[in-house]
mmCIF file of C-alpha atoms in Angstrom:
data_model
loop_
_atom_site.group_PDB
_atom_site.id
_atom_site.type_symbol
_atom_site.label_atom_id
_atom_site.label_comp_id
_atom_site.label_asym_id
_atom_site.label_seq_id
_atom_site.Cartn_x
_atom_site.Cartn_y
_atom_site.Cartn_z
ATOM 1 C CA UNK A 1 -12.922 23.264 -0.533
ATOM 2 C CA UNK A 2 -10.448 20.624 -0.018
ATOM 3 C CA UNK A 3 -8.755 18.898 -3.435
ATOM 4 C CA UNK A 4 -9.659 15.021 -3.259
ATOM 5 C CA UNK A 5 -6.389 13.299 -2.486
ATOM 6 C CA UNK A 6 -7.157 11.009 -5.886
ATOM 7 C CA UNK A 7 -6.245 13.811 -7.677
ATOM 8 C CA UNK A 8 -3.100 14.584 -6.809
ATOM 9 C CA UNK A 9 -0.562 12.597 -8.885
ATOM 10 C CA UNK A 10 1.417 11.221 -6.280
ATOM 11 C CA UNK A 11 -1.669 9.279 -4.753
ATOM 12 C CA UNK A 12 -2.688 8.140 -7.985
ATOM 13 C CA UNK A 13 0.759 6.891 -9.010
ATOM 14 C CA UNK A 14 0.891 5.392 -5.729
ATOM 15 C CA UNK A 15 -2.951 3.593 -6.121
ATOM 16 C CA UNK A 16 -1.842 2.132 -9.156
ATOM 17 C CA UNK A 17 1.600 0.658 -8.343
ATOM 18 C CA UNK A 18 -0.066 -0.916 -4.890
ATOM 19 C CA UNK A 19 -2.760 -2.371 -7.072
ATOM 20 C CA UNK A 20 -0.038 -4.035 -10.025
ATOM 21 C CA UNK A 21 1.973 -5.305 -6.617
ATOM 22 C CA UNK A 22 -1.091 -7.323 -5.162
ATOM 23 C CA UNK A 23 -2.653 -8.129 -8.457
ATOM 24 C CA UNK A 24 0.665 -9.906 -9.004
ATOM 25 C CA UNK A 25 0.323 -11.802 -5.850
ATOM 26 C CA UNK A 26 -3.655 -12.590 -6.751
ATOM 27 C CA UNK A 27 -4.662 -10.746 -3.840
ATOM 28 C CA UNK A 28 -7.361 -7.986 -3.627
ATOM 29 C CA UNK A 29 -6.573 -4.812 -0.923
ATOM 30 C CA UNK A 30 -9.461 -2.934 0.151
ATOM 31 C CA UNK A 31 -8.999 0.477 0.854
ATOM 32 C CA UNK A 32 -10.125 2.489 4.174
ATOM 33 C CA UNK A 33 -9.378 5.716 6.171
ATOM 34 C CA UNK A 34 -9.154 8.813 5.037
ATOM 35 C CA UNK A 35 -8.453 8.281 1.153
ATOM 36 C CA UNK A 36 -11.551 5.851 1.323
ATOM 37 C CA UNK A 37 -13.690 8.617 3.089
ATOM 38 C CA UNK A 38 -12.682 11.067 0.191
ATOM 39 C CA UNK A 39 -14.502 8.776 -1.918
ATOM 40 C CA UNK A 40 -17.531 8.845 -0.366
ATOM 41 C CA UNK A 41 -17.963 11.760 1.284
ATOM 42 C CA UNK A 42 -15.908 15.380 1.106
ATOM 43 C CA UNK A 43 -12.260 15.418 0.663
ATOM 44 C CA UNK A 44 -9.818 14.728 3.686
ATOM 45 C CA UNK A 45 -6.470 15.820 4.010
ATOM 46 C CA UNK A 46 -4.347 12.812 4.102
ATOM 47 C CA UNK A 47 -0.629 12.030 3.597
ATOM 48 C CA UNK A 48 -0.868 8.341 3.329
ATOM 49 C CA UNK A 49 -2.781 5.221 1.912
ATOM 50 C CA UNK A 50 -4.585 2.858 4.206
ATOM 51 C CA UNK A 51 -5.625 -0.676 2.903
ATOM 52 C CA UNK A 52 -6.801 -3.995 4.504
ATOM 53 C CA UNK A 53 -5.563 -7.046 2.397
ATOM 54 C CA UNK A 54 -5.474 -10.749 3.801
ATOM 55 C CA UNK A 55 -2.104 -12.305 3.220
ATOM 56 C CA UNK A 56 -0.768 -15.396 4.173
ATOM 57 C CA UNK A 57 3.147 -15.852 5.405
ATOM 58 C CA UNK A 58 3.735 -16.872 1.923
ATOM 59 C CA UNK A 59 2.183 -13.906 0.643
ATOM 60 C CA UNK A 60 4.275 -11.572 3.128
ATOM 61 C CA UNK A 61 7.349 -13.098 1.620
ATOM 62 C CA UNK A 62 6.388 -12.310 -1.859
ATOM 63 C CA UNK A 63 5.002 -8.715 -1.302
ATOM 64 C CA UNK A 64 8.700 -7.898 0.412
ATOM 65 C CA UNK A 65 10.724 -9.884 -2.602
ATOM 66 C CA UNK A 66 8.244 -7.992 -5.422
ATOM 67 C CA UNK A 67 7.720 -4.689 -3.515
ATOM 68 C CA UNK A 68 11.008 -2.764 -5.109
ATOM 69 C CA UNK A 69 9.640 -4.153 -8.925
ATOM 70 C CA UNK A 70 6.425 -2.103 -8.005
ATOM 71 C CA UNK A 71 8.570 1.136 -6.558
ATOM 72 C CA UNK A 72 7.874 0.522 -2.958
ATOM 73 C CA UNK A 73 10.374 -0.439 -0.298
ATOM 74 C CA UNK A 74 10.225 -1.497 3.266
ATOM 75 C CA UNK A 75 9.698 1.306 5.810
ATOM 76 C CA UNK A 76 11.438 -0.510 8.559
ATOM 77 C CA UNK A 77 14.885 -2.956 8.500
ATOM 78 C CA UNK A 78 13.156 -5.643 9.999
ATOM 79 C CA UNK A 79 9.653 -5.167 8.052
ATOM 80 C CA UNK A 80 9.306 -8.428 7.113
ATOM 81 C CA UNK A 81 8.931 -9.905 11.096
ATOM 82 C CA UNK A 82 7.171 -6.531 12.013
ATOM 83 C CA UNK A 83 4.479 -7.558 9.383
ATOM 84 C CA UNK A 84 4.067 -11.226 10.648
ATOM 85 C CA UNK A 85 4.044 -10.083 14.105
ATOM 86 C CA UNK A 86 1.562 -7.318 14.169
ATOM 87 C CA UNK A 87 -0.226 -7.637 10.842
ATOM 88 C CA UNK A 88 1.218 -4.154 9.560
ATOM 89 C CA UNK A 89 2.893 -4.075 6.378
ATOM 90 C CA UNK A 90 4.836 -0.625 6.230
ATOM 91 C CA UNK A 91 5.914 -0.130 2.892
ATOM 92 C CA UNK A 92 6.897 3.659 1.182
ATOM 93 C CA UNK A 93 6.276 4.693 -2.245
ATOM 94 C CA UNK A 94 9.637 5.249 -3.796
ATOM 95 C CA UNK A 95 8.445 7.438 -7.012
ATOM 96 C CA UNK A 96 6.868 9.711 -4.447
ATOM 97 C CA UNK A 97 8.817 9.902 -1.043
#
């Protein structure tokens, strides 16, 4: 049986840092994707964490200005404009890369 990704320390640390980041800007993300399925069903193999969170333009700017404080960095050089246009926030956790 596959080991739940939540039991892997890197996933747990990343989730903790995500929680701290979004708590700082007073937003509540919702866990979706393979990790969410692992919580309610059998474990799935996954290499990323998918979230849905409602952010306005000011929130996006806050996320990018604070992401380094919570061990994240943008995955693209123009990540803020990418996020504004596509409604996708691409971050990499620096402690677990």
